[in-house]
Each structure stands twice: as C-alpha cells, then as structure tokens.
Amino acid sequence: MLFEVRYSDLAGRIGKIKTPSGTFETPAFIPVIHPVTQSVDVEFLKKLGFEAVITNAYITLKQYGETAREKGIHKLINFDGPIMTDSGGYQVLEYGAIEAKPSFIAQFENDIQSDICVPLDKPTGYGLSYEVAERYVNETIRNSQETLNLIKSNSNRNSVWVGPVQGAEHLDLVKRSAGLLDAMGYEMMALGSPVQLLESYEFAILADMIGTLKSTVMSKPIHLFGAGHPLTIPLAVALGCDTFDSASYMLYARDDRYMHPNGTSRLDKLVYLACQCPICINMKVKEFVSLEHDEKIDKLAKHNLYVLRSEVLSVKQAIMEGRLWEYVGQKARAHPKLMEAFKLFMNYKHLEDGTPFFKKKAIFFIESIDQYRPEASRLRRIFSSFKTNKKKIVLFPDTQVSPFYSSQEYHKLSRKFSDYLICAYNPFIGIIPTEISDIYPAAHNLISTKRFTYNNSNDYPTFVSSLQKFLSCNFFDDVIIVADDFMQGVVSDMQIISKKIEIIKYSDDIIERL
Ligand SMILES: [Zn+2]
C-alpha cells in the first residue's frame, strides 16, 4: 500500500508514504534541492530529519541530460532517500512554455529514477480569468493522461505518480481537475501553484482550494506545492495536506529574512535571537549580520530549516494529542489573514472525518469559533435529535462536575423534578440530555468560564438552532429554563412555544429556591 495512516485529527494525518527508495513519515516538509547550485548540504537536511527531498526534473534535464540518465538522480544530488521531481511546471509559470513535451519529461523522470513524479503541468497561479484558467486545467489534464499512458506501457518502476490539480481560485475547476486525475488512477494529488497566493497571504483562498480538493479526493495523499512558511504549514496540514515542498528556507535567506514560528523578520531589524537552534544559540544579531555574504546565507538558511523542522514536529505532536484545532487557533492569532482562513473551518465538513470519536484529553472551548470544532458539531447532531416521552423539561447550565449526571446539581434537581427530563446546556455543544451526558466530549471539555455571556444570536447560532430543534422534536407542556447570562440572552432573542414556560435567573442557591 502506498499510504498508511496511523493517527489523524481534523484532516491532518500522521502516516507513511512508500516509495521505491524507502518510506517516509507524513506530514512531511520536503525541502527543494537545486540540482546545480544547491549550497546547503543534503547531509544536513537528513540530519534534521527531512526524509525526502524534491528537485526539478527540467533543470536536471537541461543541465545534465544523458549523464542524469546514466547516474540517476540519487547519485546526482547525493541523496539516497525518497526523491520527488517536479516536472518543470513552475518554469512554465515563470517563463512561459518550456521546450520539452509532457511525454519526454515523464520519460526523463522515469529514467533518472525519481521516486515521486509529477507530469508536466500548466500552473494556473492566481488571478487568471476563468476561461484562461480552464484552458490551463484542460492542458494539464491532457498532459496527465498522456503521461500515464506512457508510464503504464513503458515502465516497470514502482514510482508514485502525482496528479497535478490546477484551477486556483476557481474552485469548480479544482474540483473537476481533482475528480478527473483521481479517476485516471493517480495515486497521489498535488495542489498546484499557490506560491502567488501565499506571497500575498491569501490564506482563505488557499484554504478553500485545499478544502475543495480534499472533499473530492478523500483518502489519497495530498501534496501542496510551494508551501514553506511557518504559518502555512499548520493550516495546510489541518485541512488535509500530507506533504509540502518549498525552497523558502533558501529564498528567504538570500533575502535576509529570518524565520520564526509566526512569520519572518529581516535579520538586521532584529535585536535578539529568540531561537534555540545551534546557530542562534552561539551568536548575537550583530555577529550574524556581519558574517561574510555566503556564510550568512548558509547559516540563515540552516536556521530557517530548523524553524521549519520545529513547525512540522509541533503540528505532528498536536495531531497525536488531538489538539490540532487548538494549535491552528493559536497560529491564527499571529496574522489576521490566517484567522480569516481559520474561520472558514466552520464550512468544511471533511474535518469531521479525520477527527477521532474519542480523545484522551478534554477539549478546550475558548471563543465562539470553537462551537464549530468537529467534536462539537457531531455531538450537537446527536443531542438535538434526542427524543423523550416526558412532557416536562428543566434546562440547567452545565456544571463544573462532569458528566452532568454525577453532579450535585443534577441529584438535587432530580429529587425535586422527578417526572421532568433534566438537561444541561453548554454554549458550544447545545442541549445535553442527562441520560447521555457522558458522550465525548460532553463530559470532556473545558470552558474558559462556565457563566458565559451572549451578545446576540449571531455569536452562537449553533446553540440557538440546536435548542430550537430539540424543543420542536419533543413537545413539552412545561418548560423550566434556569438561565445564566448566556441563556438569558438566547431566550430574549427567540420565541419558545409551549403551554407553560418559566425562565428563572440562575444564582448559586437557585435549586433550593426552585
Ligand atoms: Zn535559529
């Protein structure tokens, strides 16, 4: 099997991809190696734990031609692990059409023994009209079919062929492109040319592109081209990208840009080096800035690689702990454009598929966006369709003690209201019927304050609609709502239809006074 998933959270997956030169763990950052002018040693990349690298087949062809065929790409760049080759699509984007034909490039990638190969594509970039983007997509699809026909009839090497998904911000093109490549039999998908999007921090458009691709092709591994910014990595992984490549470590270094967990800064504008990598720990800013040109670029590139390594490991650890939502949320606060993308997570149904039904740790509910985390949506669906024969109901704020049925409040209420259905409520997960109040995460969540406030129904629309659904599924003759500040806001905004409704303001001794 090409791809084996071991753990997942949201659409992020810890898995393994198998190639002819060995397997590597995902999510993986795949550093770009320049086949001719690479200055950071590949041994260094290996030492940092980058198990796979990517290089450009087109430049390799131009520079080495027949020698590359004889030696193979592994000897040529001195790396014995999995090597991915980009066909040269990026060169198409930068310099217009290139000379080589799709089948010629594909045959070359096969001949140099690339492990993960991309057919010659025509990147849509960003900002093209629909008609032009569609033409590029069609051309890429034709190339991809031609490539696959050639490889099927001509190769006995077990390389992974990757379908290049184009279409950019035209999401229906992304969807069509992904569907066709999937049906052709490509084992892995790659989302093309987001470089311009990323340079302008258009994370929301990127998020929609990944979301569209991922909901079209669920299980195959997904590569994202050109994503090497510390803020892009958690976003891309959470939405379903398994691998991503970039030359950012080097490009930023040449531009004097120093990566940190939340972005980049110009090296000469820094006062302190907060990074703990072996380069920064041994130097002050002044020394770093005054290094000789090539040495400075080399050290800066290596520092940048340490930052990328740390970012990927942090994301993986977050997947293992079931805290990817929290992690992306933290990152989102580093840039308004990333927050904009994070807010779109509420629309992505596919995030539920990878989120475990049970986690070892309690999940955190901090602010209104957290009502959309998959664990909460899933639970609200179960709770709001709960049916009972009881005709009377008491709604009570969720307690500190979980599950609700083990709380003192519940025991006191059940003595006073023995023929009532007793439910807790929680702004993030809605109405919680006591009988099933131990379903994850009803009893496994932490709220920043239990007495939540409510400004208007736009803040917690999921709560309002699940309360409405719950009440309309069951026809209660008698409704008692013990309302905290949050619930008082909710009921003042909505109409509840029942024979008898009592809304009582919450206080610490409320049960005694009922
Ligand atoms: Zn450093």
GROMACS .gro file of C-alpha atoms in nm, residues 232-391:
model
  160
  232THR     CA    1   0.100   2.794   0.616
  233ILE     CA    2   0.213   2.457   0.743
  234PRO     CA    3  -0.039   2.409   1.028
  235LEU     CA    4  -0.321   2.539   0.808
  236ALA     CA    5  -0.233   2.311   0.519
  237VAL     CA    6  -0.191   2.004   0.741
  238ALA     CA    7  -0.516   2.063   0.932
  239LEU     CA    8  -0.706   2.087   0.603
  240GLY     CA    9  -0.557   1.766   0.467
  241CYS     CA   10  -0.218   1.820   0.301
  242ASP     CA   11   0.025   1.539   0.377
  243THR     CA   12   0.338   1.675   0.210
  244PHE     CA   13   0.452   2.020   0.103
  245ASP     CA   14   0.767   2.143  -0.059
  246SER     CA   15   0.941   2.474  -0.070
  247ALA     CA   16   1.268   2.649  -0.135
  248SER     CA   17   1.165   2.917   0.115
  249TYR     CA   18   1.449   2.835   0.355
  250MET     CA   19   1.696   2.940   0.086
  251LEU     CA   20   1.493   3.213  -0.086
  252TYR     CA   21   1.427   3.385   0.246
  253ALA     CA   22   1.793   3.351   0.345
  254ARG     CA   23   1.905   3.521   0.023
  255ASP     CA   24   1.661   3.798   0.104
  256ASP     CA   25   1.800   3.833   0.461
  257ARG     CA   26   1.475   3.701   0.606
  258TYR     CA   27   1.490   3.518   0.937
  259MET     CA   28   1.204   3.275   1.002
  260HIS     CA   29   1.034   3.249   1.337
  261PRO     CA   30   0.732   3.044   1.445
  262ASN     CA   31   0.486   3.314   1.338
  263GLY     CA   32   0.645   3.458   1.027
  264THR     CA   33   0.968   3.617   0.908
  265SER     CA   34   1.168   3.925   1.001
  266ARG     CA   35   1.461   4.100   0.838
  267LEU     CA   36   1.773   3.981   1.014
  268ASP     CA   37   1.918   4.331   1.053
  269LYS     CA   38   1.597   4.455   1.215
  270LEU     CA   39   1.621   4.202   1.497
  271VAL     CA   40   1.757   4.291   1.840
  272TYR     CA   41   1.752   3.941   1.990
  273LEU     CA   42   1.767   3.590   1.851
  274ALA     CA   43   1.499   3.402   2.042
  275CYS     CA   44   1.557   3.079   1.851
  276GLN     CA   45   1.724   2.788   2.029
  277CYS     CA   46   1.885   2.629   1.723
  278PRO     CA   47   2.262   2.562   1.735
  279ILE     CA   48   2.324   2.858   1.504
  280CYS     CA   49   2.132   3.120   1.702
  281ILE     CA   50   2.241   2.991   2.040
  282ASN     CA   51   2.605   3.061   1.951
  283MET     CA   52   2.565   3.406   1.802
  284LYS     CA   53   2.434   3.754   1.866
  285VAL     CA   54   2.247   3.950   1.598
  286LYS     CA   55   2.547   4.174   1.531
  287GLU     CA   56   2.778   3.882   1.460
  288PHE     CA   57   2.516   3.717   1.240
  289VAL     CA   58   2.461   4.033   1.035
  290SER     CA   59   2.832   4.090   0.985
  291LEU     CA   60   2.913   3.737   0.862
  292GLU     CA   61   3.065   3.709   0.518
  293HIS     CA   62   2.793   3.702   0.248
  294ASP     CA   63   2.785   3.329   0.160
  295GLU     CA   64   2.832   3.215   0.516
  296LYS     CA   65   2.549   3.438   0.631
  297ILE     CA   66   2.313   3.293   0.369
  298ASP     CA   67   2.416   2.940   0.458
  299LYS     CA   68   2.364   2.994   0.831
  300LEU     CA   69   2.036   3.179   0.777
  301ALA     CA   70   1.910   2.901   0.550
  302LYS     CA   71   2.004   2.643   0.813
  303HIS     CA   72   1.833   2.840   1.087
  304ASN     CA   73   1.523   2.862   0.864
  305LEU     CA   74   1.532   2.485   0.822
  306TYR     CA   75   1.542   2.441   1.200
  307VAL     CA   76   1.231   2.658   1.225
  308LEU     CA   77   1.050   2.456   0.958
  309ARG     CA   78   1.153   2.133   1.126
  310SER     CA   79   1.019   2.256   1.457
  311GLU     CA   80   0.693   2.367   1.297
  312VAL     CA   81   0.632   2.028   1.135
  313LEU     CA   82   0.711   1.847   1.460
  314SER     CA   83   0.479   2.076   1.658
  315VAL     CA   84   0.197   2.006   1.415
  316LYS     CA   85   0.259   1.631   1.439
  317GLN     CA   86   0.262   1.645   1.817
  318ALA     CA   87  -0.066   1.838   1.807
  319ILE     CA   88  -0.219   1.560   1.591
  320MET     CA   89  -0.101   1.296   1.839
  321GLU     CA   90  -0.253   1.488   2.130
  322GLY     CA   91  -0.579   1.563   1.949
  323ARG     CA   92  -0.502   1.933   1.978
  324LEU     CA   93  -0.469   2.035   1.615
  325TRP     CA   94  -0.772   2.265   1.636
  326GLU     CA   95  -0.620   2.446   1.933
  327TYR     CA   96  -0.283   2.465   1.759
  328VAL     CA   97  -0.420   2.618   1.438
  329GLY     CA   98  -0.627   2.856   1.651
  330GLN     CA   99  -0.314   2.976   1.829
  331LYS     CA  100  -0.134   3.026   1.499
  332ALA     CA  101  -0.434   3.208   1.356
  333ARG     CA  102  -0.381   3.483   1.613
  334ALA     CA  103  -0.044   3.557   1.457
  335HIS     CA  104  -0.196   3.704   1.141
  336PRO     CA  105  -0.544   3.838   1.058
  337LYS     CA  106  -0.532   3.667   0.718
  338LEU     CA  107  -0.473   3.333   0.884
  339MET     CA  108  -0.762   3.398   1.123
  340GLU     CA  109  -0.979   3.466   0.819
  341ALA     CA  110  -0.885   3.121   0.686
  342PHE     CA  111  -0.935   2.954   1.025
  343LYS     CA  112  -1.289   3.093   1.041
  344LEU     CA  113  -1.368   2.905   0.719
  345PHE     CA  114  -1.316   2.577   0.905
  346MET     CA  115  -1.683   2.602   1.006
  347ASN     CA  116  -1.774   2.523   0.643
  348TYR     CA  117  -1.550   2.221   0.596
  349LYS     CA  118  -1.745   1.905   0.664
  350HIS     CA  119  -1.444   1.691   0.578
  351LEU     CA  120  -1.269   1.790   0.900
  352GLU     CA  121  -1.507   1.562   1.090
  353ASP     CA  122  -1.391   1.251   0.905
  354GLY     CA  123  -1.040   1.263   1.045
  355THR     CA  124  -1.134   1.373   1.397
  356PRO     CA  125  -1.142   1.081   1.640
  357PHE     CA  126  -1.470   1.000   1.817
  358PHE     CA  127  -1.287   0.988   2.145
  359LYS     CA  128  -0.977   1.170   2.266
  360LYS     CA  129  -0.772   1.109   2.578
  361LYS     CA  130  -0.775   1.474   2.672
  362ALA     CA  131  -1.055   1.719   2.733
  363ILE     CA  132  -1.102   1.969   2.453
  364PHE     CA  133  -1.098   2.344   2.509
  365PHE     CA  134  -1.381   2.581   2.427
  366ILE     CA  135  -1.244   2.933   2.436
  367GLU     CA  136  -1.439   3.152   2.199
  368SER     CA  137  -1.733   3.136   1.966
  369ILE     CA  138  -1.544   2.982   1.672
  370ASP     CA  139  -1.488   2.672   1.885
  371GLN     CA  140  -1.858   2.582   1.856
  372TYR     CA  141  -1.767   2.466   1.506
  373ARG     CA  142  -1.500   2.220   1.602
  374PRO     CA  143  -1.592   1.878   1.464
  375GLU     CA  144  -1.635   1.717   1.807
  376ALA     CA  145  -1.897   1.979   1.896
  377SER     CA  146  -2.085   1.960   1.565
  378ARG     CA  147  -2.101   1.584   1.587
  379LEU     CA  148  -2.235   1.592   1.942
  380ARG     CA  149  -2.493   1.862   1.871
  381ARG     CA  150  -2.638   1.645   1.596
  382ILE     CA  151  -2.683   1.355   1.840
  383PHE     CA  152  -2.824   1.572   2.119
  384SER     CA  153  -3.060   1.788   1.920
  385SER     CA  154  -3.236   1.485   1.774
  386PHE     CA  155  -3.277   1.317   2.115
  387LYS     CA  156  -3.638   1.208   2.172
  388THR     CA  157  -3.819   1.157   2.502
  389ASN     CA  158  -4.172   1.068   2.614
  390LYS     CA  159  -4.155   1.307   2.904
  391LYS     CA  160  -4.374   1.613   2.872
   0.00000   0.00000   0.00000
